[in-house]
Amino acid sequence: MAAKTFPLDHVRNFGIMAHIDGGKTTTSERILYYSGKNYKIGEVHEGAATMDFMVQEQERGITIQSAATCVMWGNYRLSLIDTPGHVDFTAEVERSLRVLDGAVALYCAVGGVQPQSEQVWRQSEKYKVPKIAFVNKMDRVGANFYAVMDQMKSQLNANPVPMVLPIGAGETFSGIVDLISMKALRYDMKTLGKTVTEEEIPADMLEKAQEYRQKMIESAAEQDDALMEKFFAGEELTMDEVKKAIRKGCIARTITPAFCGSAFKDKGVQQLLDGVCEYLPSPLDAGAAVSADDETQKREPSDNEPFCGLAFKIMTDPKSGGKITFVRVYSGTLKLGAELLDSTINREQRISRLFRMHAAKQEPLDEAHAGDIVACVGLTETRTGDTLCDPDHPITLESIDFPAPVISVAVKPQSRQDNEKLGVALHALAMEDPTFVVTFDQETSETIIAGMGELYLEVIVDRLKREFNVACDVGAPQVAYRETLTQTVESEYKHVKQSGGRGQYAHVCLKLEPQEPGKEFEFVNEVKGGVIPTEYIPAVEKGVRKALESGPLAGFPVVNCKATVYFGSYHEVDSNEFAFITCAMQCFKQGFLKAKPQLLEPMMDVEVVVPEQYMGAANGSINQRRGRVEGMDERGGMKSIKATVPLGEMFGYSNAIRTVTQGRGTFTMIFKQYEAVPASIAKTVIEKRIKEGKVRPSAE
Ligand code: GDP
């Protein structure tokens, strides 16, 4: 079949980023409906939304997995990449931001810019993703488009430019004014908003519409020197010029074109889609993909370049049970059956099936082109974040940043059969998501799963049961503490065993130093004159790295540390690799305990939102939990308290806050940083770990 290449300037790969409950699922549903792929509108509360095809998501009403769905809007091809709203799933947000070219930042017209929206905005800025804004739920009582514009300025430091204005708000919300055409748009409810009629702008809104149109034109002029001159010369700018300039500013991220409507009441979504096509970047605007280790190595978004792409999502096909890898193609052509190189792990891979995902159906393809987002079967070893490329033209793109897990639970299979299946299931889940970590605790024979949040781990356990048919008992959630040292020390250890026959001998001197937070562990060899032969140095490093996995204080991983081996000795006959590994481990442990070690705990950015009369109770609940109140704010007629609270104190907080606020308080939390645990609490944690057999008491 001859390849038919879709014009790249008519491709939009975009996602919707929103606070949970903002209306992302409803808006995605309406997009599928208006673009004609879906005929029935599935309401979220019925659990029929097409994007959320995983069962748990439907039950919880939140979008967890990022599925890419392809729709046509006029002569544009849109790939909608689903991003989750819940912060526990930040890795999902990161991975989708990495591969999309533009995004819709969606806000609730009442709730406005909420804490999670701030975090996602920051993440999207990190990946330089151009955005347009959509203020949803204009039909709700208290909806205020202009207040959200102000919040975008003050809280996100954004420069929103309204492209439409709402007609009415709350119960009186009846349509929108398009500031380009200067027409009022009304939606016919008999066709669920599919029929849009253009009318004159209501007389009482005309002045406001003119004022905002003028602001829009000024913003456009600011994006382009030639337009600016024309504007100051008093010449009229054409609407084509204005749209082009707004597009330029949007792609340069100096402005955020803003739209509004009500997805639920079927108003304004078509104009949002027009906005996606008009203002968000195409793969051509997004530019070349750049090698992670050599900036001069690039792949332009063109079919004439060698193939390269990024695997950004792995999931299990709900139908076949097979593994599906979502790939964003940056350059060249990806062909069915062709030999590919996974350059991240340096393995050849081959694709046996290739397709484009529509909401409910898969469209088989023979090849995919630059700018495409496709699903592949056959990439058995490829992990999330890996680069795929033409083996004759290797390149490795920057991988996706994934945060370390902050919370863990022990899972215990209920039967022997469950035990056998557990390993396979956990391996498959870990391939899908690099923030999900599985370990086996030798001391207690427990399997420990760790992730970014409590809800996240609940979802994993649920998937074990449903998708893999593995039933598990789950322990209480545990905080992922860390250990570190606060002083530089030198440590010497001799490992000598003489038990008849051949003995064991190793002698190691290590210098241990604290490192800045976040820096990877560093091992340095400064041994002079071969006092430890070079062949044993890797064994020393191996021993130290092993010791880092389970810290001497309480058996938690050691972070922010550097180790230098600078002296030692060996024995011609009795020294071997094993002896040096054991010796280095002991040497590290002994030194670490002398280096004023500290236990670190994950601290969370918490925001509690309550009606004013519950401020005292909410503040009290934070103080009780060793929290620091960092500030207070107004949020949609409620009070918000921002605080930093240790994760370990936050278990069960949703019940607690409901109880003290008669069910009216809510909260959100996001991992912030690791901080030292106060000494008295550290003592309790360490004693508990000793009792559980996770660490041996130190000889202090
Ligand atoms: P998500 O969590 O961002 O995916 O949000 P959902 O699409 O699941 O919406 C959350 C809730 O808000 C659901 O009960 C929706 O029916 C409701 N909702 C979504 N859009 C609107 C809207 O435009 N107006 C109103 N009044 N409710 C909406």
XYZ file of C-alpha atoms in Angstrom, residues 608-611 613-619 621 638 653-666:
27
model
C -6.744 22.222 52.887
C -9.851 24.038 51.644
C -12.627 24.672 54.196
C -15.501 27.076 54.829
C -15.922 28.744 60.234
C -13.739 25.618 60.158
C -10.422 27.453 59.821
C -9.528 26.864 63.460
C -10.299 23.152 63.281
C -8.346 22.769 60.046
C -5.333 24.620 61.433
C -5.523 19.261 62.384
C -13.694 29.208 50.869
C -6.419 12.492 56.785
C -9.363 12.542 54.370
C -11.588 11.073 57.083
C -10.143 13.326 59.756
C -10.737 16.527 57.809
C -14.248 15.473 56.904
C -15.038 14.786 60.538
C -13.862 18.156 61.838
C -15.573 20.125 59.038
C -18.917 18.301 58.872
C -17.880 16.848 55.535
C -17.201 20.228 53.909
C -13.391 20.304 53.953
C -11.196 18.847 51.205
